[in-house]
Coordinates of C-alpha atoms in Angstrom, one line a residue:
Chain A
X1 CA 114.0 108.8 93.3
X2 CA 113.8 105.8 90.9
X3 CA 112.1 103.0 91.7
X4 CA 114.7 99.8 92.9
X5 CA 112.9 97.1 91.2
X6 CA 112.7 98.3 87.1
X7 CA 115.1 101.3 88.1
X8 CA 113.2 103.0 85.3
X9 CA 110.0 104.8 86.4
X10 CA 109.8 107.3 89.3
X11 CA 109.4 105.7 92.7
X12 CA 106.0 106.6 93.8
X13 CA 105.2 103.5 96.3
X14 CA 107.2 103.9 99.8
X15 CA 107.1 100.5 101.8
X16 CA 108.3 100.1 104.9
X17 CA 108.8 96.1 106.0
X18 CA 109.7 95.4 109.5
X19 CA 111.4 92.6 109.1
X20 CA 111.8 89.1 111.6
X21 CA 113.3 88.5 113.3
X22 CA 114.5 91.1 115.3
X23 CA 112.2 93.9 113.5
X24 CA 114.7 95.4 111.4
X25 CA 113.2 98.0 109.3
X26 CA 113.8 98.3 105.3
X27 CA 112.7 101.1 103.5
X28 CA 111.6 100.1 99.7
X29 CA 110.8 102.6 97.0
X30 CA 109.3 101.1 94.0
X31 CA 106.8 102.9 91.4
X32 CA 103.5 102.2 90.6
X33 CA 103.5 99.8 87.8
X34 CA 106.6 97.5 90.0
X35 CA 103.6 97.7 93.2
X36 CA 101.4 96.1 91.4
X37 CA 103.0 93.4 89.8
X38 CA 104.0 92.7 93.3
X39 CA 100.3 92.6 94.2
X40 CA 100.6 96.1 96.2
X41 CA 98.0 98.3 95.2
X42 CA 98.0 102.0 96.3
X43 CA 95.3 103.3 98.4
X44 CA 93.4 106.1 97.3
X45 CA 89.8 107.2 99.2
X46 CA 88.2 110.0 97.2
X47 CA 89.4 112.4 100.0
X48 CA 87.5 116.0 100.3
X49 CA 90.6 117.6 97.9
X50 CA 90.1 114.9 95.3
X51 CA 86.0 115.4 95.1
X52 CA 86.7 119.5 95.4
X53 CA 89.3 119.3 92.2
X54 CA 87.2 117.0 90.1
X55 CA 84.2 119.8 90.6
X56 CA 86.3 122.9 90.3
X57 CA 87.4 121.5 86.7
X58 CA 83.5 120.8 86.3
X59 CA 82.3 124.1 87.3
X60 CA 85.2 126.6 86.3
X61 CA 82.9 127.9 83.8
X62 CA 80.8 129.4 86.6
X63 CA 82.9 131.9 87.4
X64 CA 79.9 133.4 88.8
X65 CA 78.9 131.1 91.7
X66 CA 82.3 131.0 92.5
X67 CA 82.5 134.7 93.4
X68 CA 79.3 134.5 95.0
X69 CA 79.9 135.8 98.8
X70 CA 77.7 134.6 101.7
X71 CA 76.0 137.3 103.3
X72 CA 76.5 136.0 106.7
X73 CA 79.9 134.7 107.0
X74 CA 81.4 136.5 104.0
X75 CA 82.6 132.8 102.6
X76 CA 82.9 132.8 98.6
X77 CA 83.0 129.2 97.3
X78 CA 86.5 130.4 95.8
X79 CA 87.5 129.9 99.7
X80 CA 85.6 126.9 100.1
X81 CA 87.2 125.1 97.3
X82 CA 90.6 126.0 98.7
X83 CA 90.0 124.8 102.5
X84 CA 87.2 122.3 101.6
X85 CA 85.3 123.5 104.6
X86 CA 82.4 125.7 104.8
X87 CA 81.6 129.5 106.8
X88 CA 78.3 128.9 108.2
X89 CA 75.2 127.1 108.0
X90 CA 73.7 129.3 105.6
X91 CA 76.5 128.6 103.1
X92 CA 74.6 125.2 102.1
X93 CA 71.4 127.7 100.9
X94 CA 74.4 130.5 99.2
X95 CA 75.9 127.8 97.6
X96 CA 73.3 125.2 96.8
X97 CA 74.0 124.6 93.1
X98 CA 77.7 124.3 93.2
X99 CA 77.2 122.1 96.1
X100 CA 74.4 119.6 95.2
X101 CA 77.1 118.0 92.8
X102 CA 79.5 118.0 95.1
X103 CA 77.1 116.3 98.0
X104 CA 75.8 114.0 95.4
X105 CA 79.2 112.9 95.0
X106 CA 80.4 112.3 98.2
X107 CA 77.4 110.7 99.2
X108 CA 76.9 108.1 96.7
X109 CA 74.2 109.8 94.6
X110 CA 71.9 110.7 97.9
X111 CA 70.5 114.6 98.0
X112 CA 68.4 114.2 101.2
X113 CA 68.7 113.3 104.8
X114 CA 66.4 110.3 106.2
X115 CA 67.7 109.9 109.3
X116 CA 67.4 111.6 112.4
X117 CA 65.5 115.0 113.1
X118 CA 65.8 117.4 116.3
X119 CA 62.9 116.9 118.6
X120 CA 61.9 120.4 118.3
X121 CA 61.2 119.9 114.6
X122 CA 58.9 117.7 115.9
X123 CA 61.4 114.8 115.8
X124 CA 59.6 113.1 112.7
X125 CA 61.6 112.2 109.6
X126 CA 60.5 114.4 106.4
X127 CA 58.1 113.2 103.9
X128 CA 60.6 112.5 101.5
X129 CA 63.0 110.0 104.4
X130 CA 59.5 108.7 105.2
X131 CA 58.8 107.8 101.7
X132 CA 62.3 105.9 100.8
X133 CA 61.8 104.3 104.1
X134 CA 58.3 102.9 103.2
X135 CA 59.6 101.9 99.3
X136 CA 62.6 99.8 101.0
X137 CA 59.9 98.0 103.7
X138 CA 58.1 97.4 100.7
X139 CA 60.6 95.8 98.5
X140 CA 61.5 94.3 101.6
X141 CA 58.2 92.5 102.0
X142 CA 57.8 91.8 98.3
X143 CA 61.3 90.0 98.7
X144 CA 60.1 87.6 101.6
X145 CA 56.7 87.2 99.7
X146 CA 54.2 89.2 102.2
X147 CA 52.3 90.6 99.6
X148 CA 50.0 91.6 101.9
X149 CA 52.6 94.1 103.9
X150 CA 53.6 95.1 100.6
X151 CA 50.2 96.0 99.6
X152 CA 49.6 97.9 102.8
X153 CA 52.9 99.9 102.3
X154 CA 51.9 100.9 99.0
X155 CA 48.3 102.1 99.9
X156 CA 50.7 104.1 103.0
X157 CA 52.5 105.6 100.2
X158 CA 50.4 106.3 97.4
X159 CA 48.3 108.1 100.4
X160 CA 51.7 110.6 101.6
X161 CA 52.0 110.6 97.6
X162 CA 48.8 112.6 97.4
X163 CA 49.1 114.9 100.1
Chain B
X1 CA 89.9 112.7 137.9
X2 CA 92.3 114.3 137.0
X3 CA 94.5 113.9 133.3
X4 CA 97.1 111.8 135.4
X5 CA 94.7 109.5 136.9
X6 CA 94.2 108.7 133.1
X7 CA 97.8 106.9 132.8
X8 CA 96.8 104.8 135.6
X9 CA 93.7 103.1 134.2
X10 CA 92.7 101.6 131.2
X11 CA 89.4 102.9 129.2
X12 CA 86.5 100.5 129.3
X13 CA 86.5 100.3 125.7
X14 CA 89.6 98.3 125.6
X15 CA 89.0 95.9 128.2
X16 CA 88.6 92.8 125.6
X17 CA 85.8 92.2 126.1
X18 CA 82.1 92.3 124.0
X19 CA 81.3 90.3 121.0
X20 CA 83.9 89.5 118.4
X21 CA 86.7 90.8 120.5
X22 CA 89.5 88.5 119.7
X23 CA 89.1 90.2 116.2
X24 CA 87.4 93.5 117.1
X25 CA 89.4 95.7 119.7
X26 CA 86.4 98.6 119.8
X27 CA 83.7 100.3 118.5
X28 CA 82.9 104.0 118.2
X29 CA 80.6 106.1 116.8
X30 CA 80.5 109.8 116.8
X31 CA 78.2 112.7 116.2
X32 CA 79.1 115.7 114.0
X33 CA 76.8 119.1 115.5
X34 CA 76.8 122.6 115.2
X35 CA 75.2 125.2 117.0
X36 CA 72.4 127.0 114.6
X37 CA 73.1 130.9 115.6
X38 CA 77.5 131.0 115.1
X39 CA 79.1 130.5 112.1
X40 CA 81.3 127.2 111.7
X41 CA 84.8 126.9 113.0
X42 CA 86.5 128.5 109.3
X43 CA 84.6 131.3 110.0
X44 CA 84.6 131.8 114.0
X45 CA 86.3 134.6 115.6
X46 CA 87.8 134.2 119.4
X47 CA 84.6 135.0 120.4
X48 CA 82.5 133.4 118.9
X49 CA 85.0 130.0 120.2
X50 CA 84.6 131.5 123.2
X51 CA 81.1 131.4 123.1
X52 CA 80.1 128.2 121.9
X53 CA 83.0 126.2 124.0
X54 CA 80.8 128.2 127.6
X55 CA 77.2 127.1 126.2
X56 CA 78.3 123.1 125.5
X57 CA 80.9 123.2 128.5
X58 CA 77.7 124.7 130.4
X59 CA 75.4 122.5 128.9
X60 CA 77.4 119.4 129.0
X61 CA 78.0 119.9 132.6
X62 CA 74.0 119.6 133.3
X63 CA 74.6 115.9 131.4
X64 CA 75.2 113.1 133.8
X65 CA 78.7 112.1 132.6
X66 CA 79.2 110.5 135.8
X67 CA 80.8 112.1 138.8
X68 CA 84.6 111.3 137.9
X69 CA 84.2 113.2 134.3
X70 CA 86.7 115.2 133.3
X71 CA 86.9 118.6 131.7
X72 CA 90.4 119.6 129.8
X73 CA 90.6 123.2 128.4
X74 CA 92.6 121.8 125.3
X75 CA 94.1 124.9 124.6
X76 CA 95.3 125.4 128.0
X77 CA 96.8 122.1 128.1
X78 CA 100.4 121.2 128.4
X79 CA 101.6 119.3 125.3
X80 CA 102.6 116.0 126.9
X81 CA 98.4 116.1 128.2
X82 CA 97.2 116.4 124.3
X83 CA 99.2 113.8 123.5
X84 CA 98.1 111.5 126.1
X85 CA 94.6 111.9 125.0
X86 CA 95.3 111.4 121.4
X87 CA 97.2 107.8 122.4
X88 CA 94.1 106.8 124.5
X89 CA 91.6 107.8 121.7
X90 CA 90.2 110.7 123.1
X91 CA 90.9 113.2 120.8
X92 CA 91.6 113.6 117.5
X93 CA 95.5 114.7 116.3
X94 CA 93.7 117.5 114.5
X95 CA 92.0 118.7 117.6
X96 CA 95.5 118.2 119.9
X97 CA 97.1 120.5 117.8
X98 CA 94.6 123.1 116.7
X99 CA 94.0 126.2 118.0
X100 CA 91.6 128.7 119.8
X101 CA 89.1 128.2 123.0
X102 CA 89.0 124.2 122.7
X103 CA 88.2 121.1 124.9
X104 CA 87.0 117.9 125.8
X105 CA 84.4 116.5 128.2
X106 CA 85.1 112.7 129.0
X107 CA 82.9 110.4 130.9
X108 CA 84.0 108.1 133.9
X109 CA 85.9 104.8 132.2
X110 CA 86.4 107.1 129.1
X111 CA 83.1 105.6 127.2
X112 CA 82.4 109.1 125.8
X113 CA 84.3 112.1 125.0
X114 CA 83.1 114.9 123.7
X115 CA 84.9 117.0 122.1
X116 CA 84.1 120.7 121.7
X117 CA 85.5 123.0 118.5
X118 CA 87.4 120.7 116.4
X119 CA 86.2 120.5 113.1
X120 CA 82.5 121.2 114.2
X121 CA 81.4 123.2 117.3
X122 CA 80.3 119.7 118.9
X123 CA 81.7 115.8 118.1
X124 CA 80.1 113.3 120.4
X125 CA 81.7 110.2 120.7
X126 CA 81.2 107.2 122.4
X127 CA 83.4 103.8 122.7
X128 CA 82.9 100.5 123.5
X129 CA 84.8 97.1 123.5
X130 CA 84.2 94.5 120.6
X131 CA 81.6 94.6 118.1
X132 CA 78.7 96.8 120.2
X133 CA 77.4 99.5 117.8
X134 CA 73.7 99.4 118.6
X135 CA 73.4 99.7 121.7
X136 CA 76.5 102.1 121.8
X137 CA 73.9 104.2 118.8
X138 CA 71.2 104.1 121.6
X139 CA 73.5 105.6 124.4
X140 CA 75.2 108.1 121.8
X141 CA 71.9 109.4 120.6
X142 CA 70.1 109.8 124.2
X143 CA 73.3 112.1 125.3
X144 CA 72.5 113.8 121.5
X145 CA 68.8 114.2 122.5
X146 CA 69.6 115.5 126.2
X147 CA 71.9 118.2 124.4
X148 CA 69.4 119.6 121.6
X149 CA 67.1 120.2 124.7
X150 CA 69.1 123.3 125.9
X151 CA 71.1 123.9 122.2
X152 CA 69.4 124.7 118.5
X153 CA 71.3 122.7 116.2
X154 CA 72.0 123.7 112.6
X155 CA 69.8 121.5 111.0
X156 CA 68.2 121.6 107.3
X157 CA 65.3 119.6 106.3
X158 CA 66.5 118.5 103.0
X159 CA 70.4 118.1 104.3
X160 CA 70.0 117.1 108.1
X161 CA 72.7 118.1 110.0
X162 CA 74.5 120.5 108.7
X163 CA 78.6 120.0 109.1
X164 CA 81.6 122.4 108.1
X165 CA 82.5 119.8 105.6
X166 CA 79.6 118.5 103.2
X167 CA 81.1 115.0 103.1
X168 CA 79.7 114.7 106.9
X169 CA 76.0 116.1 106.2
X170 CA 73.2 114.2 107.0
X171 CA 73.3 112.4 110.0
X172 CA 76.5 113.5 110.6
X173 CA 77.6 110.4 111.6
X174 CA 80.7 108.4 111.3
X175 CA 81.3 104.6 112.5
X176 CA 85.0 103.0 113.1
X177 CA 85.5 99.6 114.1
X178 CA 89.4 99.2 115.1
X179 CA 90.1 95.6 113.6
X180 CA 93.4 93.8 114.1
X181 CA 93.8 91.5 111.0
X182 CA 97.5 89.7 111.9
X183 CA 96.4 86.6 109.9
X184 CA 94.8 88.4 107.3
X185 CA 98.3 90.0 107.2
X186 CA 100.7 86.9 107.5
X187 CA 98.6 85.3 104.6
X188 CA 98.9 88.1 102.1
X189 CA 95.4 88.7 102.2
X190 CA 95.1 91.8 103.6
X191 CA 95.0 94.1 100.3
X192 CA 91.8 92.1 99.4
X193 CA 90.0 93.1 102.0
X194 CA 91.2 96.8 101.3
X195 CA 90.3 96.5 97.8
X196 CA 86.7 95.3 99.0
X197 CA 86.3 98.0 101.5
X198 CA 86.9 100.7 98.7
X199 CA 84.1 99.1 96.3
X200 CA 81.6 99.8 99.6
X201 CA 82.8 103.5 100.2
X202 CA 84.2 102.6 103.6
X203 CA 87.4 104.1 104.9
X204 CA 90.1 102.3 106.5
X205 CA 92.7 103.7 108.3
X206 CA 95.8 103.2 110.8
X207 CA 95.2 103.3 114.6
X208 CA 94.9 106.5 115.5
X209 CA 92.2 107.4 112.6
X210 CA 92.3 110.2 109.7
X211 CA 95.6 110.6 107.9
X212 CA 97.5 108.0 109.9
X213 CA 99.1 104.6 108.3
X214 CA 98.4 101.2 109.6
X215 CA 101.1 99.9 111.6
X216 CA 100.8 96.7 113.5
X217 CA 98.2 94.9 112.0
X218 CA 95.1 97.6 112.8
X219 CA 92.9 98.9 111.3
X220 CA 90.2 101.3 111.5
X221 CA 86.6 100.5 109.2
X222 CA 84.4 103.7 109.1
X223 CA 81.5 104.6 106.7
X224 CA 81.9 107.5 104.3
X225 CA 78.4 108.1 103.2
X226 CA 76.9 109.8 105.9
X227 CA 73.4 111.3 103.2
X228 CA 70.9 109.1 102.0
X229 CA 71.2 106.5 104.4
X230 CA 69.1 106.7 108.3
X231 CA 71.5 106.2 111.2
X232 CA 70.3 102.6 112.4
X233 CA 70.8 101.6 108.4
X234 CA 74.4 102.4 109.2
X235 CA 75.0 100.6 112.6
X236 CA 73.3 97.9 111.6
X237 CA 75.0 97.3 108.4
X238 CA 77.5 97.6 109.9
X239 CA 77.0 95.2 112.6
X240 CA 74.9 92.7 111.3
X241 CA 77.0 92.6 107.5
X242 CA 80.2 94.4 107.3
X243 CA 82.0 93.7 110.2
X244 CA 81.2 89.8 111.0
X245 CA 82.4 89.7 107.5
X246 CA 85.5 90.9 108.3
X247 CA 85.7 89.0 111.3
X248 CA 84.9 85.7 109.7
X249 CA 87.8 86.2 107.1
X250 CA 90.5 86.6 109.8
X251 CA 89.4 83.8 111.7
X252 CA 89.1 81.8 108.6
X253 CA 93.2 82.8 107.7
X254 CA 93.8 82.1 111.4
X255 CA 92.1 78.5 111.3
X256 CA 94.7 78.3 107.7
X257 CA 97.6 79.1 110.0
X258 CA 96.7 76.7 113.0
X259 CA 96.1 74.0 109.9
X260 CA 99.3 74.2 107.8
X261 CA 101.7 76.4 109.8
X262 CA 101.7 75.9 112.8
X263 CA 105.2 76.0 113.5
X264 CA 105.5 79.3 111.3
X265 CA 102.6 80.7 113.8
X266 CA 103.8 79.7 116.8
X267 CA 107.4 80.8 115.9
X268 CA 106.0 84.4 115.3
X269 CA 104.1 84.4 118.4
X270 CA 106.9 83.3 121.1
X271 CA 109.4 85.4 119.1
X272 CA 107.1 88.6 119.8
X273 CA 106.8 87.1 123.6
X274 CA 110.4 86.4 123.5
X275 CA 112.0 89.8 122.2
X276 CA 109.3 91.9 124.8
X277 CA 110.7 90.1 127.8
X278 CA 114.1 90.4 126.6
X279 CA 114.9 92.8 124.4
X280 CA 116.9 95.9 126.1
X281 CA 115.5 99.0 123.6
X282 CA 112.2 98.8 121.9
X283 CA 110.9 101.5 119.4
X284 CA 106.9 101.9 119.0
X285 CA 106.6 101.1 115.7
X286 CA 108.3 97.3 116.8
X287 CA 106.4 97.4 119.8
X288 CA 103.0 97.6 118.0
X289 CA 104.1 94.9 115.7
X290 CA 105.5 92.4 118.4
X291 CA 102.4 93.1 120.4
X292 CA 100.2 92.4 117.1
X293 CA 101.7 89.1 117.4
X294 CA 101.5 88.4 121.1
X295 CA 97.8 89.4 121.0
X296 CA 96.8 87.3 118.5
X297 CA 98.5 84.1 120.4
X298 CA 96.9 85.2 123.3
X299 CA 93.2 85.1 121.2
X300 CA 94.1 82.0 119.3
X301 CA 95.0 80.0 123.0
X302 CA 98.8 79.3 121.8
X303 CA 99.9 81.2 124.8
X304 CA 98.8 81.2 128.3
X305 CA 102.2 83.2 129.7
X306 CA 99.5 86.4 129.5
X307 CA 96.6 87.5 129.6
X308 CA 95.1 90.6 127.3
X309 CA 93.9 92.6 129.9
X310 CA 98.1 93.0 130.4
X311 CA 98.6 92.7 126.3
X312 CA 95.9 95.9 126.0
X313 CA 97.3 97.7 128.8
X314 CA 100.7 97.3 127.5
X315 CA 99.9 98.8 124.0
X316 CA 98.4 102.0 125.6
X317 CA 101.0 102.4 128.3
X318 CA 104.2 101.9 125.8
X319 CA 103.2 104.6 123.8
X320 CA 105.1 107.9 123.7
X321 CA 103.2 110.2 126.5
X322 CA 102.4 107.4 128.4
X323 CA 105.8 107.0 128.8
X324 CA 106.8 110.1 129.7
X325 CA 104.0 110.6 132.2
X326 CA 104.5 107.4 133.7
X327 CA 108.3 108.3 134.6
X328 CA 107.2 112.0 135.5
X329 CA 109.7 113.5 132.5
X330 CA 110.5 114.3 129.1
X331 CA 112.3 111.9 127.4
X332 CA 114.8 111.4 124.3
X333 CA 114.3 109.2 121.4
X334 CA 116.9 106.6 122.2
X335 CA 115.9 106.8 126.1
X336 CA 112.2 106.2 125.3
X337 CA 113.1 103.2 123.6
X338 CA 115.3 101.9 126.4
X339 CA 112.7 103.0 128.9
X340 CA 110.0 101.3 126.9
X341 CA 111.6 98.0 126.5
X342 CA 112.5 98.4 130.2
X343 CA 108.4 99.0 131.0
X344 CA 107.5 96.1 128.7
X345 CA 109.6 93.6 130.6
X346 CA 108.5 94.8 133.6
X347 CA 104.6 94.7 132.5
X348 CA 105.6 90.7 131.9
X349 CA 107.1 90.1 134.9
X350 CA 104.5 90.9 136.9
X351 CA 103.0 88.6 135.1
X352 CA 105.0 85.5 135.8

C-alpha cells in the first residue's frame, strides 16, 4: 500500500483516529518519513526478537555454541534463538557465553543480581550486590557532604574487598 | 466465589482510590519464579505441567488468600471465563489462550492473582488502586517468601532468579502503572512522554499489557531492566521519580485546558456524557474513548452527573465477556454493541 500523504513511499504507519463527534473511525496509511513530519514517531522497544537478531548476526561465527545441546533439557541455543525462550535452569550455565551478551544487553550493561535472595541461601545479598550497594550509599553520602558516612562505607568496603 | 460472582463486583484495585488516582488508575507488580528441579515451560512435558501446577496449587492453598479465593483450572475453563479474567486483569492474553495443565489462584477483592504455567511455572501478581507500589512490594514479597518455604526456586547467585526468558532475570520483576493521559492526549503531547519513556528503558503499552495498542487514552508504564538494579531501587524509582513525573505533566496539560479551553474541554466531556446516555449502539473501542473523556471530567470536577466508582465499573462491565456473562449468552458483533450502549445507559440512569 502507498502511503496517502507523499503517495510515493510504502505505507508503513497505520493510524486509526476516532474522530468527534460521534467517533467515526478513519483509517490512515502513511509511511515513515510522512509520520514524522507529522510529528508521529513509530514505537519500537528492543523486544526479545530484536535483541536475539542483533546477537545471532554477532555470534554466527560460533557455529559451535550454537549447536551446543543442554544435557538436561536437550535445548541447543539454535532453538533458543528461534523461540527466545530458554529449556531449563541449567541452560543459563550451558549457554553462558552466548548469553552474557545477550543479558548485558537487555539489562542495560548489568551481569549480576543485587536484589533479593531465597531465605534458604541464607536470604543475604551476594558480595558482589553488597558491594554496588555500599559504592551507591557512598556516593550518596559524598553527594550530601557526610564525609564521615562516606568514610565509614569505604573502610566497609575496602574490608569485604579483602576478604 | 465463584467466576460469576466476578461480573458482579468490581476488584479493589480499581476502586479510585490511593494516591494520584485521578491520574493513576492502578498499580501492579509481579513476580517471575520457577521451580529449581523441572525444566521451564518450552521444555515441560504434560507431566511435568502436571506436576508443578499440584505442588503451587497445593502450596498456594496453605497461603492465606482469604476465604472467598478462587481457583480456575485455566485449561478446563470455558472460553467466555478466560476472557473475563483477561478484561478484569487477571490473566494475561498469553496465558488465556495457551495450553496444557494451567491456572490461576486469585485472592478475595482480586488484589492478587497468581498465575501458575504461563510463561514461568509461577507469576505472582498483586494490584492496587493509584500510585501504591511500596507497600504493594511489601505484601507481594511476604506471599513470595511464604512460598519459597515449601518450593526451591531456580535461583543463581550471579543471575538471581532464573526466568525462561533472560530479559526477566534477576529479580524477576516487572512494575506497570496503568496511566490515563487524556490531556496529555488532547494537547498533542503524548509522543513526548513516549519518546522519554524509551530513553529510560521503560515499556509502555495499551490496556491490557504485552502486545496490545493503547486505545482510550491508557497506558501501561513498566520497567524493562529487571538485572543490576535491587527490587526496592525499582519501586521506588518508580514511585518516588517516574511516575509523579508523569502525573505532574498531565495535570499540568489539564490545568492548560481549564486555562485556555475551556469550552473545547467541556464540549468533549458532555459530548462523551451525552452520546453514553443516548447513543443506541456503542462499539468498545468508542466506548473506551467516550469513557476516557467522561472520566477525566469526573477527576477534573466539570461534571457532578457521576461518580467514578459508576465510570470504573462501567469500563469493566462494557467490555466483551462482561457482556455476555452479564446477559447469560453469546452475543453477535452488532448485538454486543446495541446491548452495550443499552447497558451504558442504563449504568447512567441509575445514576440520575
Amino acid at each position: 500500500m502507498l502511503c496517502q500523504r507523499c503517495n510515493k513511499s510504502q505505507a508503513t504507519v497505520h493510524l486509526l483516529d476516532i474522530v468527534p463527534p460521534d467517533g467515526e473511525k478513519r483509517e490512515r496509511h502513511v509511511c515513515e518519513q510522512c509520520a514524522a513530519e507529522e510529528g508521529l514517531t513509530v514505537q519500537k522497544h528492543e523486544s526479545i526478537g530484536a535483541i536475539l537478531d542483533g546477537f545471532i548476526k554477532q555470534s554466527s561465527k560460533d557455529q559451535q555454541s550454537v549447536d551446543e545441546v543442554c544435557p538436561d533439557c536437550g535445548l541447543t541455543f539454535r532453538e533458543f534463538r528461534s523461540q527466545g525462550l530458554l529449556g531449563c535452569p541449567r541452560d543459563y550455565e550451558v549457554f553462558s557465553k552466548p548469553l552474557a551478551a545477550l543479558i548485558e544487553r537487555a539489562h542495560d550493561g548489568a551481569t549480576h543480581h543485587i536484589g533479593k535472595v531465597p531465605a534458604r541461601l541464607g536470604g543475604e545479598p551476594s558480595v558482589h550486590a553488597k558491594m554496588v550497594r555500599l559504592r551507591r550509599q557512598m556516593q550518596e553520602a559524598v553527594a550530601l557532604e557526610d564525609y564521615e558516612l562516606a568514610a565509614k562505607l569505604r573502610d566497609r568496603l575496602s574490608e569485604i574487598e579483602q576478604l | 466465589m465463584n467466576i460469576d460472582d466476578l461480573t458482579r463486583q468490581n476488584g479493589e484495585w480499581l476502586r479510585g482510590e490511593g494516591p494520584y488516582a485521578d491520574v493513576v488508575i492502578s498499580s501492579r507488580i509481579r513476580l517471575a519464579r520457577n521451580i529449581a528441579q523441572f525444566p521451564f515451560l518450552s521444555k515441560a512435558d504434560d507431566s511435568d505441567r502436571k506436576q508443578v501446577y499440584r505442588l503451587l496449587s497445593d502450596c498456594i492453598a496453605e497461603l492465606k488468600l482469604g476465604d472467598d479465593a478462587l481457583v480456575v483450572d485455566i485449561d478446563e475453563a470455558q472460553d467466555l471465563d478466560r476472557q473475563l479474567l483477561v478484561e478484569r486483569h487477571l490473566i494475561s492474553r498469553q496465558h488465556a489462550e495457551g495450553e496444557g495443565t494451567r491456572g490461576v489462584a486469585i485472592s478475595g477483592g482480586e488484589r492478587r492473582a497468581l498465575m501458575i504455567n504461563e510463561e514461568d511455572h509461577l507469576r505472582i501478581q498483586g494490584m492496587r488502586s493509584g500510585l501504591q507500589l511500596t507497600s504493594l512490594y511489601e505484601e507481594i514479597s511476604r506471599l513470595d517468601d511464604a512460598i519459597e518455604t515449601q518450593i526451591e526456586y531456580a535461583f543463581d547467585a550471579q543471575l538471581g532468579y532464573l526466568t525462561a526468558c533472560p530479559t526477566n532475570v534477576g529479580t524477576g520483576i516487572r512494575v506497570s502503572v496503568m496511566l490515563h493521559l487524556p490531556a496529555l492526549k488532547l494537547t498533542n503531547h503524548i509522543e513526548q512522554m513516549f519518546r522519554a519513556a524509551k530513553e529510560m528503558r521503560l515499556a509502555i503499552r495499551g490496556l491490557h499489557g504485552e502486545g496490545t495498542d493503547a486505545v482510550g487514552d491508557f497506558f501501561q508504564v513498566s520497567n524493562q531492566v529487571t538485572l543490576g538494579r535491587s527490587e526496592e531501587q525499582i519501586v521506588e524509582e518508580f514511585g518516588n521519580d517516574i511516575i509523579p513525573q508523569f502525573v505532574e505533566y498531565e495535570s499540568a496539560a489539564r490545568n492548560t485546558l481549564v486555562k485556555e479551553r475551556t469550552n473545547l474541554l467541556d464540549d468533549k466531556i458532555w459530548r462523551a456524557y451525552g452520546t453514553l446516555e443516548n447513543a443506541r449502539a456503542l462499539s468498545s473501542d468508542e466506548t473506551l474513548f467516550l469513557l476516557s473523556h467522561l472520566r477525566m471530567g469526573v477527576n477534573m470536577g466539570r461534571c457532578d452527573k457521576v461518580d467514578l466508582d459508576t465510570v470504573n465499573q462501567m469500563f469493566i462491565r462494557a467490555q466483551p465477556a462482561h457482556l455476555q456473562k452479564l446477559n447469560g449468552r453469546r452475543l453477535g458483533g452488532e448485538e454486543r454493541s446495541v446491548l452495550r450502549a443499552e447497558y451504558l445507559r442504563g449504568a447512567l440512569a441509575a445514576r440520575n
